[in-house]
PDB file of C-alpha atoms and ligand atoms in Angstrom:
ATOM      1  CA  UNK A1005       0.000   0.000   0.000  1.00 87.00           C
ATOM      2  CA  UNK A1006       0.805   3.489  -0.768  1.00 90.00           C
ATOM      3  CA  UNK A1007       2.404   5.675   2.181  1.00 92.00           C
ATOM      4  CA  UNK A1008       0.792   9.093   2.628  1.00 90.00           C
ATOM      5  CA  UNK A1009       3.628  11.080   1.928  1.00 90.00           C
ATOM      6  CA  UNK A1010       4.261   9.575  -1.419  1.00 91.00           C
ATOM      7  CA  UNK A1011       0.492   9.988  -2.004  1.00 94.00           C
ATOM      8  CA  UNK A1012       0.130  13.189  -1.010  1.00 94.00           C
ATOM      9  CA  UNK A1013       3.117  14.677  -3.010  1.00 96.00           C
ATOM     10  CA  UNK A1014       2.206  12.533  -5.829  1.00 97.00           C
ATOM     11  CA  UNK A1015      -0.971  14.958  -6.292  1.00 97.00           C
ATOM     12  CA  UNK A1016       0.703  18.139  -5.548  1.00 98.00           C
ATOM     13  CA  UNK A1017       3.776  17.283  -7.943  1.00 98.00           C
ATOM     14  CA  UNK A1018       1.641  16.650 -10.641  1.00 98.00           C
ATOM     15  CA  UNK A1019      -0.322  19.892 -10.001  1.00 97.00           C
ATOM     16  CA  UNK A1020       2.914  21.703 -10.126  1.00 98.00           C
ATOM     17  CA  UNK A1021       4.665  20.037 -13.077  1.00 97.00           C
ATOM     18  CA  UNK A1022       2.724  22.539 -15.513  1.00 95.00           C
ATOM     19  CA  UNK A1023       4.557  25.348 -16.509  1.00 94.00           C
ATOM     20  CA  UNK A1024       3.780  29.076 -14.467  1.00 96.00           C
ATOM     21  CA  UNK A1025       2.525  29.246 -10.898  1.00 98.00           C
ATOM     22  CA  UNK A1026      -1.002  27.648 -10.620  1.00 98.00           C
ATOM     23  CA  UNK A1027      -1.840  30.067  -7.668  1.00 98.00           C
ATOM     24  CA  UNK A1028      -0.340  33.005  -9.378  1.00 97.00           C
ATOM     25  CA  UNK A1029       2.894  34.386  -8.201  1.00 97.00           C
ATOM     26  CA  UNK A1030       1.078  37.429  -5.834  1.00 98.00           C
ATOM     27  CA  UNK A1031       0.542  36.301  -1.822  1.00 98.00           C
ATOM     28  CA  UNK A1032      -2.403  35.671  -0.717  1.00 98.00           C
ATOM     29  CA  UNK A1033      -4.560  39.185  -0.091  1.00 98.00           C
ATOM     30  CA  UNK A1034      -5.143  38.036   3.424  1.00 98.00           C
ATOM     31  CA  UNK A1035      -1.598  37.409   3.877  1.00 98.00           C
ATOM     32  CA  UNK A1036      -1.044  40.974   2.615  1.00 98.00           C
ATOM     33  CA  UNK A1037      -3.657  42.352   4.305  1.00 98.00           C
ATOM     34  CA  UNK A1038      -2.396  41.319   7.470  1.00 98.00           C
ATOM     35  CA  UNK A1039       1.420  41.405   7.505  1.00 97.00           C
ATOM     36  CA  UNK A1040       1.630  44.667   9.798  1.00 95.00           C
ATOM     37  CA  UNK A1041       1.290  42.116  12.405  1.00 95.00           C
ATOM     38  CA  UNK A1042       4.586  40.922  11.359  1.00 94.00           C
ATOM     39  CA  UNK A1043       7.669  43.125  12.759  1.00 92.00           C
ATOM     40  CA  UNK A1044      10.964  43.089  10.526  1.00 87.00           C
ATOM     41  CA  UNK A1045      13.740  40.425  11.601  1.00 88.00           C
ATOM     42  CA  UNK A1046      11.265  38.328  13.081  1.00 96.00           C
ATOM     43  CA  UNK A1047      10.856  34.301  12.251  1.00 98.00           C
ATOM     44  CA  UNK A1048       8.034  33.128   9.809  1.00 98.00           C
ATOM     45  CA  UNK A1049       6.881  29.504   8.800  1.00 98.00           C
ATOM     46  CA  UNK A1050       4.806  29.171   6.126  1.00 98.00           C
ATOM     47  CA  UNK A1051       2.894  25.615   6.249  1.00 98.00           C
ATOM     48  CA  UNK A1052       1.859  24.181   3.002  1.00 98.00           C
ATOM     49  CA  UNK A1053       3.304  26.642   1.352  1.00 98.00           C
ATOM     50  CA  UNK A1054       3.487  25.075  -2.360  1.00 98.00           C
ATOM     51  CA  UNK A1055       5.023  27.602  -4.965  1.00 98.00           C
ATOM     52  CA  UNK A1056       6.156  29.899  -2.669  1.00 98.00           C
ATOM     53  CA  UNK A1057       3.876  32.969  -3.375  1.00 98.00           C
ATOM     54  CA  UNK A1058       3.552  33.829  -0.019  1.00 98.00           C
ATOM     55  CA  UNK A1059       7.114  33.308   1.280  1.00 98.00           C
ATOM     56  CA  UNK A1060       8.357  34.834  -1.276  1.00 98.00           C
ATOM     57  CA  UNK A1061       6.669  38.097  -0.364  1.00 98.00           C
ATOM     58  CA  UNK A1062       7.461  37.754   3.284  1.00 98.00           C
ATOM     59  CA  UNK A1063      11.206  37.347   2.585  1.00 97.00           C
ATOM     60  CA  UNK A1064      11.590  40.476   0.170  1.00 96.00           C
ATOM     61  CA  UNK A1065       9.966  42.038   3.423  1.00 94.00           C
ATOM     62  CA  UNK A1066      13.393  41.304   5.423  1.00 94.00           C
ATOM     63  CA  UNK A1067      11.858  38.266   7.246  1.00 96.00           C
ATOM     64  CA  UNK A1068      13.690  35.356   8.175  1.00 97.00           C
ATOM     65  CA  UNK A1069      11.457  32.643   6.179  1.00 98.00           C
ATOM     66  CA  UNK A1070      10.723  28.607   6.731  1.00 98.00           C
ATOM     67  CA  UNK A1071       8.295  27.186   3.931  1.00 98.00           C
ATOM     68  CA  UNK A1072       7.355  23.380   4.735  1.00 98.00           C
ATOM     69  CA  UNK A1073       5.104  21.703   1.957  1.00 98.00           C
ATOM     70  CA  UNK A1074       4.997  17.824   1.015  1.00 98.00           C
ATOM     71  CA  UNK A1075       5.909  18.581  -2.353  1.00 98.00           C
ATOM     72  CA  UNK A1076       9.497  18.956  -3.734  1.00 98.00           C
ATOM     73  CA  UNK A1077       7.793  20.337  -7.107  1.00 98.00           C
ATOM     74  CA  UNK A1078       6.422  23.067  -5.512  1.00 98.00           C
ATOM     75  CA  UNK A1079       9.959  23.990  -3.517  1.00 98.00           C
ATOM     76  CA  UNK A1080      11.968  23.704  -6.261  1.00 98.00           C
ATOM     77  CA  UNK A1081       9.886  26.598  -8.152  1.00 98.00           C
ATOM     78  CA  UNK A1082      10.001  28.650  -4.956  1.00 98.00           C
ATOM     79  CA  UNK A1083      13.834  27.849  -4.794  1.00 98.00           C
ATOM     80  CA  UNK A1084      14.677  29.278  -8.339  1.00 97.00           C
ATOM     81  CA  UNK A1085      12.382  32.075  -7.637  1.00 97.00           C
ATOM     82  CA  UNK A1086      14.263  32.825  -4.308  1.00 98.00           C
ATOM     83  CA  UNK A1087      17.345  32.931  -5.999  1.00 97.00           C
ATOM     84  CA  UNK A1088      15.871  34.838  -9.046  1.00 97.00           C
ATOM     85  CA  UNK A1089      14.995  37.489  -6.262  1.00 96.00           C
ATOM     86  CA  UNK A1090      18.008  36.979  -4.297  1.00 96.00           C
ATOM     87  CA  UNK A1091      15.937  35.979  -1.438  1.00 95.00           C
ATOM     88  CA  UNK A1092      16.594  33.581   1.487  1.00 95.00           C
ATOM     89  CA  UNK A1093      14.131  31.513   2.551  1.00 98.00           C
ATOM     90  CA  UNK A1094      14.861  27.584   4.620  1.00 98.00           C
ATOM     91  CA  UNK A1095      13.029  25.006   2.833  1.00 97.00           C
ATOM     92  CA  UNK A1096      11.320  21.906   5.101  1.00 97.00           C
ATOM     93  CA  UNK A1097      10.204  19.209   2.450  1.00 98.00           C
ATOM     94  CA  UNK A1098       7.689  17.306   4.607  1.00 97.00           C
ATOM     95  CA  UNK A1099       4.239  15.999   5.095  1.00 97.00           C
ATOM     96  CA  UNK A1100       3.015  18.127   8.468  1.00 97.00           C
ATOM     97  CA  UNK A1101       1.984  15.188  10.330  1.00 95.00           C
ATOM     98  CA  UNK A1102       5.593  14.118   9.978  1.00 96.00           C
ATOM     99  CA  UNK A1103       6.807  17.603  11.358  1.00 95.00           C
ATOM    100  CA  UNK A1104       8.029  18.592  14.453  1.00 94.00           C
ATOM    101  CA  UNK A1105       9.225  22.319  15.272  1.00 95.00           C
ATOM    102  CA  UNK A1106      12.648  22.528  15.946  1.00 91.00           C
ATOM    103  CA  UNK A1107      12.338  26.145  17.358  1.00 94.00           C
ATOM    104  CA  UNK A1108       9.331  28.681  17.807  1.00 98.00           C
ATOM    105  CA  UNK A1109       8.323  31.103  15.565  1.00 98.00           C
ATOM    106  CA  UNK A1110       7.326  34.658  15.311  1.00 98.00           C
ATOM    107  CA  UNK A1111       4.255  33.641  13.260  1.00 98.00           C
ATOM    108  CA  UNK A1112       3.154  31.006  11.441  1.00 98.00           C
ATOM    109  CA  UNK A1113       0.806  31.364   8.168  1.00 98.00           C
ATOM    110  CA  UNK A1114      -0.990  29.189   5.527  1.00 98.00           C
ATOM    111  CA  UNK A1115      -2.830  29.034   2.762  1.00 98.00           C
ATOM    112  CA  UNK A1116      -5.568  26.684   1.393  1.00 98.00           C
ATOM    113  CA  UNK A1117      -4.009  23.637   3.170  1.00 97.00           C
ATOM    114  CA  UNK A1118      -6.295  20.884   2.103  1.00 97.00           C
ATOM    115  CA  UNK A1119      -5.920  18.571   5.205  1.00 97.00           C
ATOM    116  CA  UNK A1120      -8.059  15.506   5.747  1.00 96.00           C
ATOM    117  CA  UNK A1121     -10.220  17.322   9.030  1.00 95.00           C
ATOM    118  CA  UNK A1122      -8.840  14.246  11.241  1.00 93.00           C
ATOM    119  CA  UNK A1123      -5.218  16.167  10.731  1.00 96.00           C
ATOM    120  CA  UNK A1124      -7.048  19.426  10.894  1.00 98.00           C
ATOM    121  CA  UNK A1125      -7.056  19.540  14.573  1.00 97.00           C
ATOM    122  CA  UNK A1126      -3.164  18.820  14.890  1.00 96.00           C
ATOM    123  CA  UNK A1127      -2.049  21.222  12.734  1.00 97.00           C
ATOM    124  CA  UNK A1128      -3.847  24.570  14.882  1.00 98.00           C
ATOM    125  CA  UNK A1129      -2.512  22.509  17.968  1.00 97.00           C
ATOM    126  CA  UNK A1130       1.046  21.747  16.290  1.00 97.00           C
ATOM    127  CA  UNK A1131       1.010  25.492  14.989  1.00 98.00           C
ATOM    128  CA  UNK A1132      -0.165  27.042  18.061  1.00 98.00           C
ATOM    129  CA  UNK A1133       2.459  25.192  20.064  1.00 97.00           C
ATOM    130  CA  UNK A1134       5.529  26.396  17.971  1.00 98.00           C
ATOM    131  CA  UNK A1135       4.698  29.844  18.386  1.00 98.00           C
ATOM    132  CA  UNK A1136       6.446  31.898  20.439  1.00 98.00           C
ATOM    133  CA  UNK A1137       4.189  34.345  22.989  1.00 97.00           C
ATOM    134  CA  UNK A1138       2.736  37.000  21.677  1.00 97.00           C
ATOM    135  CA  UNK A1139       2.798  35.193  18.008  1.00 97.00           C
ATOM    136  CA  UNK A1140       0.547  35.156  15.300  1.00 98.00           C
ATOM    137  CA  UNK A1141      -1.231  32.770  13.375  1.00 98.00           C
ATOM    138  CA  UNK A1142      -2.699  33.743  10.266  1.00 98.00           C
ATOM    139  CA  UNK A1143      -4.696  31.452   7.520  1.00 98.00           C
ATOM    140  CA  UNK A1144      -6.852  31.111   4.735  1.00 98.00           C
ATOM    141  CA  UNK A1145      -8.740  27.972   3.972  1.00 98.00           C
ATOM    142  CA  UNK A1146     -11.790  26.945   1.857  1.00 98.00           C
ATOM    143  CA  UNK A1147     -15.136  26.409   4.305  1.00 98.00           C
ATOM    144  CA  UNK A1148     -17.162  23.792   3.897  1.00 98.00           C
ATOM    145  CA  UNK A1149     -19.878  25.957   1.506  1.00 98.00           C
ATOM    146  CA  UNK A1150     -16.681  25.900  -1.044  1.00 98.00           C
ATOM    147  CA  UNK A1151     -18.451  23.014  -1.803  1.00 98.00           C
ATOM    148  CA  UNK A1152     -21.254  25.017  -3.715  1.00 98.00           C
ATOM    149  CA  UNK A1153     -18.493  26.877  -5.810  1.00 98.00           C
ATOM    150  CA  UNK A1154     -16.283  26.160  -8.784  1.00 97.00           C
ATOM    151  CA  UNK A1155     -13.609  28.744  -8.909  1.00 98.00           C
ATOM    152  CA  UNK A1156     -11.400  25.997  -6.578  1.00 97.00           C
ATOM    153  CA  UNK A1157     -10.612  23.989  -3.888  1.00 97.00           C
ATOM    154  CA  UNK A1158     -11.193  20.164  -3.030  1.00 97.00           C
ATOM    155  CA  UNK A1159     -14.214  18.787  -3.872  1.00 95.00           C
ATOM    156  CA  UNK A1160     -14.691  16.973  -0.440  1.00 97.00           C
ATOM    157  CA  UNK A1161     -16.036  18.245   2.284  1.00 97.00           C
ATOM    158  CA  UNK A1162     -14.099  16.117   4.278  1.00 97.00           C
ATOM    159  CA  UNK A1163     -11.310  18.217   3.317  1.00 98.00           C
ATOM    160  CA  UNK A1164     -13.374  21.684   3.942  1.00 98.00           C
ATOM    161  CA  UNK A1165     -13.374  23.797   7.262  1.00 98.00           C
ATOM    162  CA  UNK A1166     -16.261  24.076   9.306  1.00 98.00           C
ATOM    163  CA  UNK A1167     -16.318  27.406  11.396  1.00 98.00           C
ATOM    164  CA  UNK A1168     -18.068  25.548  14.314  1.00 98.00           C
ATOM    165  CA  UNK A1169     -15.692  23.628  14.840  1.00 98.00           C
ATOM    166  CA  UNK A1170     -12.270  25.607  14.546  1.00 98.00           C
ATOM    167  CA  UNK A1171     -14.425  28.178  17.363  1.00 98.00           C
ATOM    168  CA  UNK A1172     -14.405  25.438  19.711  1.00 98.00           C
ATOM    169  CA  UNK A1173     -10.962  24.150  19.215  1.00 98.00           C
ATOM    170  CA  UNK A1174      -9.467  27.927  19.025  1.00 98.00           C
ATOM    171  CA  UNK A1175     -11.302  28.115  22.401  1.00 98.00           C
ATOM    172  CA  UNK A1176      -9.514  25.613  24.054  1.00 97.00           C
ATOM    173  CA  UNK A1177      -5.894  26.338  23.174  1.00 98.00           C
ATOM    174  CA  UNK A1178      -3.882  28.753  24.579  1.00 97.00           C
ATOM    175  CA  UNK A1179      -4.495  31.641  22.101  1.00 98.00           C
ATOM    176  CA  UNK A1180      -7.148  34.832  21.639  1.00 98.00           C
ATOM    177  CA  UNK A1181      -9.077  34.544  18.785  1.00 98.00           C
ATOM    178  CA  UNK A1182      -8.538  38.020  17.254  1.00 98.00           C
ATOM    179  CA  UNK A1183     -10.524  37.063  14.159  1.00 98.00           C
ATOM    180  CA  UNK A1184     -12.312  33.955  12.995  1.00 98.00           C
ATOM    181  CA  UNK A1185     -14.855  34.192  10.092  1.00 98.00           C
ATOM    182  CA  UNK A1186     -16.335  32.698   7.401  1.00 98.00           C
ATOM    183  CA  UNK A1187     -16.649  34.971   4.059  1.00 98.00           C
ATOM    184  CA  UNK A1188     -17.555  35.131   0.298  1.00 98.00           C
ATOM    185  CA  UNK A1189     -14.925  37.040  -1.294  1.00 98.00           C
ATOM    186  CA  UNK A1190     -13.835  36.956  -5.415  1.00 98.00           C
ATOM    187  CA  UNK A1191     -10.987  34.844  -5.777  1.00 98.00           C
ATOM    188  CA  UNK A1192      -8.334  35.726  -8.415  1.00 98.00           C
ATOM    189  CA  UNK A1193      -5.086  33.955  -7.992  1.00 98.00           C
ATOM    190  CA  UNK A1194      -3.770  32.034 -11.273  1.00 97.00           C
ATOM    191  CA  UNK A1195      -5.597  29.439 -12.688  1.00 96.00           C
ATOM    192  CA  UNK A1196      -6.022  27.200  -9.710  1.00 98.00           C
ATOM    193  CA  UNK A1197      -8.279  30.022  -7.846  1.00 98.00           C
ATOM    194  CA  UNK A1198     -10.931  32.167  -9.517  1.00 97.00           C
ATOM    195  CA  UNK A1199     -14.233  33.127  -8.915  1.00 98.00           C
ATOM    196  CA  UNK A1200     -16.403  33.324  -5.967  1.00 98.00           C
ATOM    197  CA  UNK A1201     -15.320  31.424  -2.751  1.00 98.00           C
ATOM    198  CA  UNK A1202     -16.878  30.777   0.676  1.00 98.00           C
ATOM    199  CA  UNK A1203     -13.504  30.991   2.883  1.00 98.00           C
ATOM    200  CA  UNK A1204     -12.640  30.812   6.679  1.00 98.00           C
ATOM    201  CA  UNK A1205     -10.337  33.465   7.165  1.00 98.00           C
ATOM    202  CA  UNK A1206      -8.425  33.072  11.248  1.00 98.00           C
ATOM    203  CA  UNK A1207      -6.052  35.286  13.268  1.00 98.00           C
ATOM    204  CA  UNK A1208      -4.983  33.832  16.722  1.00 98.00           C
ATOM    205  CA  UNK A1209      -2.336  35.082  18.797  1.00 98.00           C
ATOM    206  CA  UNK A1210      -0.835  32.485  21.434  1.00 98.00           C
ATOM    207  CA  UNK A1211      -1.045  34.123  24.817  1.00 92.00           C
ATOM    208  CA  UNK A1212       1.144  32.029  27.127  1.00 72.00           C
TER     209      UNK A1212
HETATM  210  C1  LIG B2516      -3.875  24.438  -2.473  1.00 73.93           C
HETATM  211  S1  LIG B2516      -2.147  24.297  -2.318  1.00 73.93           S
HETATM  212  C2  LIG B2516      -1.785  25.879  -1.572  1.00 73.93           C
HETATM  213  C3  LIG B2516      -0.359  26.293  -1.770  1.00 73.93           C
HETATM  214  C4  LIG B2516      -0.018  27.657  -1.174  1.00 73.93           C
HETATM  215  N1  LIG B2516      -0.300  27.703   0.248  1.00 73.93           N
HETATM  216  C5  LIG B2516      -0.765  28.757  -1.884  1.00 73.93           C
HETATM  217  O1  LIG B2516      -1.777  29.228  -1.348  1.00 73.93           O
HETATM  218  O2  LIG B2516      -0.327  29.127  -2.977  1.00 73.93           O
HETATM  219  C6  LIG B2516      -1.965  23.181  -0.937  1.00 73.93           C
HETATM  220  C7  LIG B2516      -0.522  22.910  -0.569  1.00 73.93           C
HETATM  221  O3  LIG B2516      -0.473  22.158   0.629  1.00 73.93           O
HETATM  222  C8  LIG B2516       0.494  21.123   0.489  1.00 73.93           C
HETATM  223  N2  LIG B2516       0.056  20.022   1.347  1.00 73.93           N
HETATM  224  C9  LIG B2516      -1.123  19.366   1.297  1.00 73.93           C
HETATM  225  N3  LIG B2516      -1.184  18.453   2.281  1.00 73.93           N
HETATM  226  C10 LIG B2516      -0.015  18.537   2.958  1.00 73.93           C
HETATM  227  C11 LIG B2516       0.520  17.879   4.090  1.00 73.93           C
HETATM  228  N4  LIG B2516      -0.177  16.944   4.705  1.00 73.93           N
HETATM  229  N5  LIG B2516       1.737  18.223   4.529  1.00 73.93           N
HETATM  230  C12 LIG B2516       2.460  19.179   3.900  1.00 73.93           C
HETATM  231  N6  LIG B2516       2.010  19.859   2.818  1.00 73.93           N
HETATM  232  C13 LIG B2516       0.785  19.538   2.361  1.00 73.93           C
HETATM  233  C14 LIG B2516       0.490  20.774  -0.985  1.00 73.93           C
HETATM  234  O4  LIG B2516       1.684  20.157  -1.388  1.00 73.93           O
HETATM  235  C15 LIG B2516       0.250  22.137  -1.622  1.00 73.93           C
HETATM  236  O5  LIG B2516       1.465  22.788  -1.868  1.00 73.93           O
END
């Protein structure tokens, strides 16, 4: 049988093999609009971070930048971009469940990480816990409605995020929920995301 890892990075390879960035090469708007919360010189890890849009923008910021994603496709692009932009930026090639933080970070960010919703849980508590106090966590993901929508996203709800339930895990770690909501915004990143989306859009900041 088929290990995870080589499943997982089998579909995000393949995904990635085509030529240009299928999520565009601009970060994430939420990423943007957020990244005042993010001081200069301070330690980011971007989780599932695929072709690098996102760290990319956060290193040309000055930011010392992790990116961990399952799929060596997707680093390599971000790589030659990096060095394209004379950039920086620590690759982890890794399935998450298979991760373990080796220090804590300043804040931790991700986008659209499609994760089964058994690993859901682990990754807030896994993220939350290699924060340091005071940091951030800051994500985008598709909520369950995505389901009702064609302009991306998994088409499993199994895979979707259901507000409900991040409220009452957010609630029981050791973070405030500074915001935590579930929106339709117009989607235009690449090919891979276009059109109207129903997202979950969450800021915590670990308090002890
Ligand atoms: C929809 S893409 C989003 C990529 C990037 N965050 C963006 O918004 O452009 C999902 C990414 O999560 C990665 N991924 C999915 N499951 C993963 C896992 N269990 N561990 C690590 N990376 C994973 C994929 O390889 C892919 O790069």
């Amino acid at each position: 049988m088929k290990k995870k890892v080589d499943i997982v990075q089998e579909l995000w390879n393949s995904k990635f093999s085509r030529d240009g960035f299928l999520y565009g090469t601009e970060v994430n708007s939420f990423i943007k609009e957020n990244s005042h919360l993010i001081e200069k010189n301070t330690k980011v890890l971007c989780l599932g971070e695929g072709e690098g849009r996102n760290a990319l923008f956060l290193a040309k910021k000055g930011l010392h930048v992790e990116a961990l994603d399952a799929s060596d496709v997707g680093l390599k692009k971000l790589q030659r971009r990096a060095l394209e932009e004379n950039c920086a930026i620590t690759i982890r090639h890794t399935l998450l469940e298979n991760w373990q933080a080796l220090h804590k970070y300043d804040v931790i960010i991700s986008t659209f990480m499609h994760l089964e919703r058994k690993d859901q849980k682990d990754m807030f508590i896994k993220a939350i816990g290699a924060l340091k106090e005071n940091g951030y966590f800051i994500a985008e993901f598709f909520s369950v409605d995505q389901i009702n929508f064609i302009s991306g996203g998994p088409k499993d709800t199994n895979l979707l995020y259901q507000l409900d339930e991040l409220y009452e895990l957010f609630s029981s770690l050791p973070c405030t929920i500074h915001k935590l909501s579930q929106e339709i915004i117009m989607l235009n990143e690449g090919k891979g995301h276009k059109g109207e989306a129903s997202v979950i859009r969450v800021v915590l900041k670990r308090w002890i």
